[in-house]
Each structure stands twice: as structure tokens, then as C-alpha cells.
Amino acid sequence: MAKAEAADPAVTLSDHQYYINREISWLGFNERVLHEALDPRTPLLERLKFLAIYSTNLDEFFMVRISGVMEQADADVHPTTPDGLSPPKQLAMLRSRLIEQVQLQHQTFEQDLRPALTQYGVHLKQYSDLGQEQQAYLTDYFEKRIFPVLTPLSVDPSHPFPRMSNLSLNLAVRVINPDNGVERFARIKVPGSLPRFISMPDDLCTHQGKDCLWVGVPLEQVIAANLNYLFPGMTIGGHHLFRITRDADFPVLEDEADDLLLAIEQEISKRRLEGFVCRLELESSMPEDLRQGMMRELKVKADRVFEIDGMLHLGDLFFFLSLPLPELKDKPWAPLVPLRLQPVIDIDDEDKNTYTEQPPDIFQVIRQGDLLVHHPYESFTASVQEFITQAAHDPRVLAIKMTLYRTSGDSPIVKALITAAENRKQVVALVELKARFDEANNIEWAKTLEDAGVHVVYGIVGLKTHTKTTLVVREEGDQIRRYVHIGTGNYNPKTSKLYTDLGLFSCQENLGADLTDLFNFLTGYSRQQTYRKLLVAPYTLRTSMEALIRREIDHAQAGGQGKIIAKMNSLVDAKIIRLLYEASQAGVEIDLIVRGICCLRPGIKGVSDNIRVISVIGQFLEHSRIFCFHNNDQPEYYIGSADWMTRNLDRRVEAVTPVEDPALMAELQDVLDIMLADNRQAWDMAPDGSFTQRRPAKGETERGTHAMVKAYMTKRDRDR
């Protein structure tokens, strides 16, 4: 155990120097994502995937976070933040790092990954490099499939500068009237409804006379090569690609909205066309006069313009994962069915060779003891989805209540809720309409559920409902029993294959009673603020977490062992960070596993000597939240939906549950130990906020978290 030293009275823990700026920390996270695309140990198509993820992450970052800082800078507002950086200073630092990162991203694609694809018969070509037959095919394709979709918009005294939608990819075309030499600007939107990459047919899928797996070109190059169809009789003076990003963080005045669903629908429509342009990406070859004209019309300052050498919007590189090249992808993982949920085999009495497999009675399984499931290592379908499905059909189930923050477009969970309503059960769904960028999807599901007779509610004014909870009320003989699922991730079967998440099934009476109180708070006028076992934001979660940290401080100061292991997506809250600093000063050993933003500085002498921070980036997105407090060798474990961010602790409805079964506690500790011992996917954080990726020492076995947990889960089930 680290020796506790008296805190230096000269150290002021609220000092700006002990905190990292949130936006800069996020940029560091996305840089780690980019590194996966640079790392030659990552399979080639997965490297393309990480380039795409980096791009889409950056889009959202500009739309939500950077745009907000820009608004503060433009309004000369200087909010007090723990790190003390003013909005202009933040923007300058962010731009400097972004220019470097984006340049590296495009260099990696153009100079490394694009040529590497050719070794496997995949050729993403320039239009000018195609053969005559290939170009003739694309001309015909353009006439029949692309030309009818396009709408060129000119700019002149009778045609104002066109409105452009968020994240739209566009061609700026200079056209010249040959009769009088007058130049005009025209804009062509590259249709998002068409494939970004146009593939050659089989008979033309060749390169230098050899057959290839895939040959194609970007859609915008096909359009650019056929501009004469769009401007007949005019001379084309040049064309240049550009892309705009708009502010998309719209406010909804919930307490003033008569109909929240309608209010959000109206704001979604505004987001597409009305947010100010916070980023203008353009080809570096664009002439200065055209660039200045666009900046003027779009009201974009020079420090919001990003020159790109190469193909714009690399987010579309997800396309290449569809190629039949399994050797260039991560080995697919088939989620395990938890042993207690393995199908029951029913052998035919007359024909012993005939049998059927049926899922076990999941309620009976839960009655035998709490069940912990770990996605994507274990099957979401066989656990969470089966729980809801059986509840929907079980005649003894009286009610189902659940929260839906994000779900998939063809959600079997939602379909099961509709079935339950049709089976005359009391069904309540809390649909969070304010789940950013999923608002439209959630509105559609809310309407569908309401039409089916489900009671749909939208939560509490001023609070997002982020908790991942389900309550099933079942009649069993002369009693009512409540079954619960409390998780760390969304009820989304698609992301359950990509995100690591945990879920606890239980029929403990205290947890059932707590969820009953929580749903009454969400759906009615209950002012419930105390709970038996659940830690619930915005009421008991912060105070409970602070009390658990202080208990470790007390143990350390009394000569015992103080120890905390906390795994989360982001650590931002200044009060929690300061308390962790106090714990470190008291000698508490603290291991933090933080995937994304971390505003705490570890390893500062006299402040955070006893704090270590790692980030794990790899095949799966680490999304689960686990909190372990050593408690003088009587450890307590918690899982739930909340990070240590101010918004999660104070402005959202969150639920964190204790995990008390010794076997399940041991499993959580095993997973934490695997992550802390990672020497492949883990990054160590330095006091200055930088990260260094761990590498196996010479002769050391590689221990990547995701591979190790797969092996652990497989061995655990085999041993049982």
C-alpha cells in the first residue's frame, strides 16, 4: 500500500493546473482511435474502419462540442471551468491539434492504406486513371442513375446563395459563358441517397489487364467528369469539393413546450439547415477567390476552414468492410449463451432421434439467483431480448416497464413491447426523446408504441432519462414477484455486438421495490428521493459515490488499505476529481479505466501519486461502468449507466446497482484485473494528459483485453 503523507498545505486542489480541459481530452481520445488505423498490427480493413470512426466522431464533436465553444467565443462569454482555459484559447489549441491529426489521417489513407488495398485486388481509383471502357460505363451510369437525381444551383443576382444541409458533400463549380466571358458559381450537392463509391461491373473489374476483386471510384468524381451534362453550352472553369458542418446542439425549452414530441420534431428540422456553419472542409486546390466567396456567404471565419489533401469525408470508408476479405478483418466473435440460459433439449418420446431446443424459463433461472451478463461476449438475444420476449407472452406477467434511451431501427425489444400490449399487459415505455442524434428514431418508436396501446412517457422536465432498466411484474400463486434488469448499455441488439456492457438480472425484493419507486417518479408525480439499494441520480448517486470514496480515505488514514478501481467512459466532474486527489493524498490506491475524456491528472507528486489512469481502445467499444471499493477487504461492487460526469450525476436520471453475489463479484474483479494487466490495447496516461500505448516486453505474451476476456469467458463456461 502506498504510504500516506500529510497533504502539502501549499497545494490548492481547485487550482487550474490540476485539471485537463474536457475538449482537449476528448481530442486525445479520438487520437487514440486514429492510432488503431495507424497500427500495422490492426487488420487492414479494420484500419479503414477506425479511420471512418475517427471521422464520424469528429463530425459529432464539431456539431456539439466545438460549436458550443465557438458560440461562447463569439459572444465573448468566458465561463469558469476547472482547467481555466478561455473559449478562444481552447479553440486555438484544438485547431492546432486538429490540423495535425487530420493531415495524418489523410496521409495514412492516401499513402498507406489505399495502396495496401491494391495488394488484395481492391482499387479505389481516380477517374482519370480508368480505361476508356470503364469511363464509358460510368458515363452511361451517370446518365441513367445519377443525372436525374442532381440539381445544380447557380448563384447570381436572381439566384441567392443556396442553403446547404449539415454534413453535405458538395461540388463548387465555376462556369463561364463563352459568349461574354461572365463567370458564375454553381453548387451541386453530392446525393447522399446514392452509393459514395461506384463499383465497376464484373467484366470491367480489372486493373492493368488483370481481374480484380473490386474496382471503383468516388461518386463525386463521376459527377465532376460529366459536368457538361449539367451545364450544356457553358465552359467549365473548374470544380472543387467542399463539405460543411453545422451546429447541431439545439436547446428545447421543455417547460414551455405544450407538446414535447412536436417541439423536438420541429428542432430536428432546424438542425439540418439552420445551425451556423462551425466547420468548412475544402480541397486544398480551391482557388483563393472561390474560397473567400464561400467563407463570406457561409459566414465562416478563417480559423474554421480546414484544407484537405485527399478525399473528403473518410467516414464513408465503412463501405470497405463489406468486401469478402475475412482475412483482413477481426475474427468474428459468436456471443456465448450463458450456461444458465442454455436451451433445454426436449427429446421426442416416440422418436428418440428427434428433439427440439427451447430457451429455459428465464424467470425460474432468475429465481435461482442473480445473473450477470456481459455483452458482446455473451448473447444479448439469449438474455435481455429473451427476458422481454418471454415477459410479453407469459400469461402470468401483469406489467412490463422499461426505459428506452437508444434502440435499433428494427428493434425486437420494441416489437416485444407491442406484443405485450396486444396481450393486454400493462406496458410502460419511457422513451427519451432527447437522446442526441437518435431523436427522430425515438419519435417514430414512441408513435408506434402509442398506436399499439403502450403507455409512452417522455420523462422528467429538465432531466434526460439515461438509466437502462426494466421491471417485470409477475403473478406467482398468491404473491406478486418483481423481476429486474439493470444495465450499463442501451436496449439495442445492434450495438450489443459492438459495445462492452453489463446487465444484472435479479428478483431481489429491494431492487424490485426500488425500480417500482423509480418508474413512479418517471411516469407520475412521485417525488421519491430515497432508495433501498439503487444509487439514483440526480438524488443519491453523487452523495453515495462521494461517501464510498470518503470511506476508503477513512480506512487508509486509520492504517488499513484504501483502494478504488473505477471503470467508465468519461471522468469530468471537478468535485469527484478533487475528492480522488484527497484520497490519493491519504494513501488510497486508485486505478481508473477511462475510455474517453479524463480531466484528472494522474501521477502528480503530492496530489495524485497514487492514481493511475489507463484507456483501452480496440475491437469493441468499452462502454460498461464498474465501480469497486475495497472497503478494508470487504469489497463492494456496483454497475450502472452513469459516468463520473456532472451531467450524469446532477442532470440525468441514472441507476447504479450493487452486485452482491460473491461469484458475480469475483467475475467483475477478474474482468477489471484483465484490463489493468493489458499490454496490447491499454494506454497509460501521463500527468500532462498525454497517453502512451503499452507494448509487450521482449518475450512477453500479448494480453489484449478483448481477446483475454473472450478466452476467460470461454474457459469459465467450459470449467463449469
Coordinates of C-alpha atoms in Angstrom, one line a residue, residues 79-411:
P79 CA -17.3 30.5 -18.3
T80 CA -15.3 29.4 -15.4
T81 CA -14.1 25.9 -16.0
P82 CA -11.8 23.8 -13.7
D83 CA -8.9 24.0 -16.3
G84 CA -9.2 27.8 -16.6
L85 CA -8.9 27.9 -20.4
S86 CA -10.9 30.6 -22.1
P87 CA -13.0 29.7 -25.2
P88 CA -10.6 31.5 -27.7
K89 CA -7.6 29.7 -26.1
Q90 CA -9.5 26.3 -26.3
L91 CA -10.3 26.9 -30.0
A92 CA -6.7 27.8 -30.8
M93 CA -5.3 24.7 -29.1
L94 CA -8.0 22.5 -30.6
R95 CA -7.3 23.8 -34.1
S96 CA -3.6 23.3 -33.8
R97 CA -4.0 19.6 -32.8
L98 CA -6.8 19.0 -35.3
I99 CA -4.8 20.2 -38.3
E100 CA -2.0 17.8 -37.4
Q101 CA -4.4 14.9 -36.7
V102 CA -6.5 15.4 -39.9
Q103 CA -3.4 15.7 -42.0
L104 CA -2.1 12.4 -40.5
Q105 CA -5.5 10.7 -41.1
H106 CA -5.5 11.6 -44.8
Q107 CA -1.8 10.8 -45.3
T108 CA -2.4 7.4 -43.8
F109 CA -5.3 6.7 -46.2
E110 CA -3.7 8.0 -49.3
Q111 CA -0.1 6.9 -48.8
D112 CA -0.5 3.7 -46.8
L113 CA -4.0 2.1 -46.7
R114 CA -5.2 2.9 -50.2
P115 CA -2.0 1.4 -51.8
A116 CA -2.2 -1.6 -49.4
L117 CA -5.7 -2.4 -50.7
T118 CA -4.3 -2.9 -54.2
Q119 CA -2.3 -6.0 -53.0
Y120 CA -5.7 -7.7 -52.4
G121 CA -7.2 -6.7 -55.7
V122 CA -9.1 -3.7 -54.4
H123 CA -8.6 -0.5 -56.4
L124 CA -10.2 2.8 -55.4
K125 CA -9.2 4.8 -58.5
Q126 CA -9.1 8.3 -59.7
Y127 CA -11.5 8.8 -62.6
S128 CA -8.7 9.9 -64.8
D129 CA -6.9 6.6 -64.3
L130 CA -9.7 4.5 -65.6
G131 CA -9.6 2.9 -69.1
Q132 CA -11.9 4.0 -71.9
E133 CA -14.4 1.2 -71.5
Q134 CA -14.6 1.9 -67.7
Q135 CA -15.2 5.6 -68.3
A136 CA -17.8 4.8 -71.0
Y137 CA -19.6 2.6 -68.5
L138 CA -19.6 5.3 -65.9
T139 CA -20.9 7.9 -68.4
D140 CA -23.8 5.6 -69.2
Y141 CA -24.3 5.0 -65.4
F142 CA -24.2 8.8 -64.8
E143 CA -26.9 9.4 -67.5
K144 CA -29.2 6.7 -66.2
R145 CA -28.6 6.7 -62.4
I146 CA -27.0 9.9 -61.3
F147 CA -28.0 12.7 -63.6
P148 CA -31.8 12.5 -62.8
V149 CA -31.0 13.0 -59.1
L150 CA -28.8 16.1 -59.4
T151 CA -30.0 19.7 -59.0
P152 CA -27.3 22.3 -59.9
L153 CA -27.9 25.6 -58.2
S154 CA -26.4 28.7 -59.7
V155 CA -25.5 31.8 -57.8
D156 CA -26.3 35.2 -59.5
P157 CA -28.4 38.3 -58.8
S158 CA -31.6 36.3 -59.3
H159 CA -30.4 33.2 -57.5
P160 CA -29.2 33.7 -53.9
F161 CA -26.6 31.5 -52.4
P162 CA -28.2 28.2 -51.7
R163 CA -29.0 26.8 -48.3
M164 CA -26.9 23.8 -47.6
S165 CA -27.6 20.9 -45.2
N166 CA -25.5 19.7 -42.4
L167 CA -22.6 17.4 -43.3
S168 CA -23.5 17.7 -47.0
L169 CA -20.8 17.0 -49.6
N170 CA -20.8 19.5 -52.4
L171 CA -19.1 20.4 -55.6
A172 CA -18.3 24.1 -56.2
V173 CA -18.3 24.6 -59.9
R174 CA -17.0 27.7 -61.8
V175 CA -19.0 28.0 -65.1
I176 CA -18.1 30.6 -67.8
N177 CA -20.5 31.9 -70.5
P178 CA -18.4 31.6 -73.7
D179 CA -20.4 34.5 -75.4
N180 CA -19.4 37.2 -72.9
G181 CA -16.9 35.6 -70.6
V182 CA -19.0 36.1 -67.5
E183 CA -18.1 33.7 -64.7
R184 CA -20.7 32.2 -62.3
F185 CA -20.6 29.9 -59.3
A186 CA -22.8 26.9 -59.1
R187 CA -23.2 24.3 -56.4
I188 CA -24.0 20.6 -56.8
K189 CA -24.9 18.5 -53.8
V190 CA -23.4 15.0 -54.0
P191 CA -26.5 13.0 -53.3
G192 CA -26.4 11.1 -50.0
S193 CA -29.1 8.8 -51.4
L194 CA -26.6 7.2 -53.8
P195 CA -23.6 5.0 -53.0
R196 CA -20.4 7.0 -52.3
F197 CA -18.3 4.5 -54.3
I198 CA -19.4 3.4 -57.7
S199 CA -18.3 -0.1 -58.5
M200 CA -17.3 -1.5 -61.8
P201 CA -19.3 -4.4 -63.2
D202 CA -17.6 -7.8 -63.2
D203 CA -16.5 -7.6 -66.9
L204 CA -14.8 -4.3 -66.2
C205 CA -13.4 -5.0 -62.8
T206 CA -9.8 -5.0 -64.0
H207 CA -6.6 -3.2 -63.4
Q208 CA -3.8 -3.2 -66.0
G209 CA -5.5 -6.1 -67.8
K210 CA -5.8 -8.3 -64.7
D211 CA -9.1 -9.3 -63.0
C212 CA -9.7 -7.7 -59.6
L213 CA -11.9 -8.2 -56.6
W214 CA -13.2 -4.7 -56.7
V215 CA -12.6 -1.6 -58.8
G216 CA -14.4 1.7 -58.3
V217 CA -14.3 5.5 -58.0
P218 CA -15.9 8.0 -55.6
L219 CA -19.3 9.3 -56.7
E220 CA -18.2 12.9 -56.8
Q221 CA -15.5 12.2 -59.4
V222 CA -18.2 10.6 -61.7
I223 CA -20.3 13.8 -61.3
A224 CA -17.3 16.0 -61.9
A225 CA -16.3 14.2 -65.1
N226 CA -19.8 14.7 -66.6
L227 CA -20.5 18.4 -65.7
N228 CA -21.1 19.1 -69.4
Y229 CA -24.5 17.3 -69.0
L230 CA -25.4 19.8 -66.2
F231 CA -24.2 23.0 -67.9
P232 CA -24.6 22.5 -71.6
G233 CA -23.3 25.3 -73.7
M234 CA -21.2 26.6 -70.8
T235 CA -17.4 26.3 -70.3
I236 CA -16.4 24.5 -67.0
G237 CA -13.8 26.7 -65.4
G238 CA -13.0 24.3 -62.5
H239 CA -14.6 22.2 -59.8
H240 CA -13.7 21.7 -56.1
L241 CA -15.2 19.6 -53.4
F242 CA -16.3 21.0 -50.1
R243 CA -18.3 19.9 -47.0
I244 CA -20.0 21.9 -44.3
T245 CA -20.7 21.0 -40.6
R246 CA -23.4 22.9 -38.7
D247 CA -24.0 23.5 -35.1
A248 CA -26.5 20.7 -34.0
D249 CA -26.8 21.2 -30.3
F250 CA -30.3 22.7 -30.2
P251 CA -32.0 23.7 -27.0
V252 CA -35.5 22.6 -26.2
L253 CA -37.4 24.7 -23.6
E254 CA -39.3 21.7 -22.1
D255 CA -41.2 23.7 -19.5
E256 CA -42.5 26.0 -22.2
A257 CA -43.4 23.3 -24.7
D258 CA -47.1 22.2 -24.9
D259 CA -46.1 19.1 -26.8
L260 CA -42.5 17.9 -26.2
L261 CA -42.6 15.4 -29.1
L262 CA -43.8 18.1 -31.5
A263 CA -41.2 20.6 -30.2
I264 CA -38.3 18.2 -30.7
E265 CA -39.6 17.3 -34.2
Q266 CA -39.5 21.0 -35.1
E267 CA -36.0 21.4 -33.7
I268 CA -34.7 18.4 -35.7
S269 CA -35.9 20.0 -38.9
K270 CA -34.0 23.2 -38.0
R271 CA -30.8 21.3 -37.1
R272 CA -30.3 20.2 -40.8
L273 CA -30.3 23.7 -42.3
E274 CA -30.3 26.4 -39.7
G275 CA -27.4 25.8 -37.4
F276 CA -24.4 28.1 -38.0
V277 CA -21.5 26.6 -40.0
C278 CA -18.8 25.6 -37.5
R279 CA -16.5 23.8 -40.0
L280 CA -15.8 24.2 -43.7
E281 CA -13.7 21.4 -45.2
L282 CA -12.5 22.0 -48.7
E283 CA -10.0 20.7 -51.2
S284 CA -6.7 22.5 -50.8
S285 CA -6.7 23.1 -54.6
M286 CA -9.7 25.5 -54.3
P287 CA -8.7 29.0 -55.6
E288 CA -8.5 31.8 -53.1
D289 CA -11.3 33.9 -54.7
L290 CA -13.7 31.0 -54.6
R291 CA -12.7 30.1 -51.0
Q292 CA -13.2 33.7 -49.9
G293 CA -16.6 33.9 -51.6
M294 CA -17.8 30.7 -49.9
M295 CA -16.5 31.9 -46.5
R296 CA -18.4 35.2 -47.0
E297 CA -21.6 33.6 -48.0
L298 CA -21.5 30.9 -45.3
K299 CA -20.3 33.4 -42.7
V300 CA -17.3 31.3 -41.8
K301 CA -14.1 32.7 -40.2
A302 CA -10.7 31.6 -41.5
D303 CA -10.0 29.6 -38.3
R304 CA -13.0 27.4 -39.1
V305 CA -11.7 26.4 -42.5
F306 CA -9.8 23.1 -42.9
E307 CA -7.9 22.3 -46.1
I308 CA -7.9 18.7 -47.1
D309 CA -5.3 16.9 -49.3
G310 CA -7.2 13.9 -50.5
M311 CA -10.8 12.5 -50.4
L312 CA -13.2 14.4 -48.2
H313 CA -15.4 12.6 -45.6
L314 CA -13.5 9.4 -44.8
G315 CA -16.5 8.3 -42.7
D316 CA -17.7 6.5 -45.9
L317 CA -14.8 4.1 -45.6
F318 CA -17.1 1.8 -43.7
F319 CA -18.1 0.6 -47.2
F320 CA -14.9 -1.5 -47.5
L321 CA -15.8 -3.7 -44.5
S322 CA -18.4 -5.3 -46.9
L323 CA -15.7 -6.7 -49.1
P324 CA -15.3 -10.5 -48.9
L325 CA -11.9 -10.4 -47.3
P326 CA -12.3 -12.1 -43.9
E327 CA -8.5 -12.4 -43.5
L328 CA -8.3 -8.6 -43.4
K329 CA -10.9 -8.3 -40.6
D330 CA -11.0 -9.1 -36.9
K331 CA -12.0 -12.7 -36.4
P332 CA -15.8 -12.7 -35.9
W333 CA -17.0 -13.5 -32.4
A334 CA -20.1 -15.6 -31.8
P335 CA -21.5 -14.4 -28.4
L336 CA -21.8 -17.2 -25.9
V337 CA -25.1 -18.2 -24.4
P338 CA -24.7 -18.0 -20.6
L339 CA -24.8 -21.5 -19.1
R340 CA -27.9 -20.9 -17.1
L341 CA -29.7 -19.8 -20.2
Q342 CA -28.6 -22.7 -22.4
P343 CA -31.5 -24.2 -24.4
V344 CA -33.4 -27.0 -22.9
I345 CA -33.4 -30.1 -25.1
D346 CA -36.8 -31.9 -25.4
I347 CA -36.5 -35.4 -26.9
D348 CA -39.5 -36.8 -28.7
D349 CA -40.9 -39.8 -26.8
E350 CA -41.6 -41.8 -29.9
D351 CA -38.6 -40.9 -32.0
K352 CA -35.5 -40.6 -29.7
N353 CA -33.5 -39.1 -32.6
T354 CA -35.9 -36.2 -32.9
Y355 CA -35.5 -33.3 -30.5
T356 CA -36.2 -29.6 -30.1
E357 CA -34.4 -26.9 -28.3
Q358 CA -36.3 -24.4 -26.2
P359 CA -35.0 -21.5 -24.1
P360 CA -35.3 -22.2 -20.4
D361 CA -37.9 -20.4 -18.3
I362 CA -35.9 -17.2 -17.6
F363 CA -38.0 -16.3 -14.6
Q364 CA -37.1 -19.7 -13.0
V365 CA -33.4 -19.1 -13.8
I366 CA -33.5 -15.7 -12.1
R367 CA -35.3 -17.1 -9.0
Q368 CA -32.3 -19.4 -8.6
G369 CA -30.0 -16.4 -8.1
D370 CA -28.8 -13.2 -9.6
L371 CA -27.5 -13.5 -13.1
L372 CA -24.8 -11.2 -14.6
V373 CA -24.4 -11.0 -18.4
H374 CA -21.5 -9.4 -20.2
H375 CA -22.1 -8.3 -23.8
P376 CA -20.9 -8.8 -26.5
Y377 CA -19.0 -11.7 -25.0
E378 CA -22.4 -13.2 -24.0
S379 CA -25.5 -13.1 -26.1
F380 CA -27.9 -10.1 -25.8
T381 CA -30.5 -12.1 -27.7
A382 CA -30.5 -15.1 -25.4
S383 CA -30.6 -12.9 -22.3
V384 CA -32.0 -9.4 -22.4
Q385 CA -34.1 -9.9 -25.5
E386 CA -35.4 -13.3 -24.3
F387 CA -36.3 -11.8 -21.0
I388 CA -38.6 -9.2 -22.6
T389 CA -39.9 -11.7 -25.1
Q390 CA -40.9 -14.2 -22.5
A391 CA -42.5 -11.5 -20.4
A392 CA -44.5 -10.4 -23.4
H393 CA -46.0 -13.8 -23.9
D394 CA -46.2 -15.1 -20.3
P395 CA -49.8 -15.1 -19.1
R396 CA -48.7 -14.6 -15.5
V397 CA -46.9 -11.4 -16.3
L398 CA -49.0 -8.4 -15.4
A399 CA -46.8 -5.5 -16.3
I400 CA -43.6 -4.5 -18.1
K401 CA -41.9 -1.2 -17.5
M402 CA -38.7 -0.1 -19.2
T403 CA -36.6 2.8 -20.3
L404 CA -35.5 3.2 -23.9
Y405 CA -32.7 5.7 -24.5
R406 CA -31.4 4.3 -27.8
T407 CA -32.6 1.3 -29.7
S408 CA -32.2 -0.1 -33.2
G409 CA -34.4 0.8 -36.2
D410 CA -35.9 -2.7 -36.3
S411 CA -35.8 -3.3 -32.6

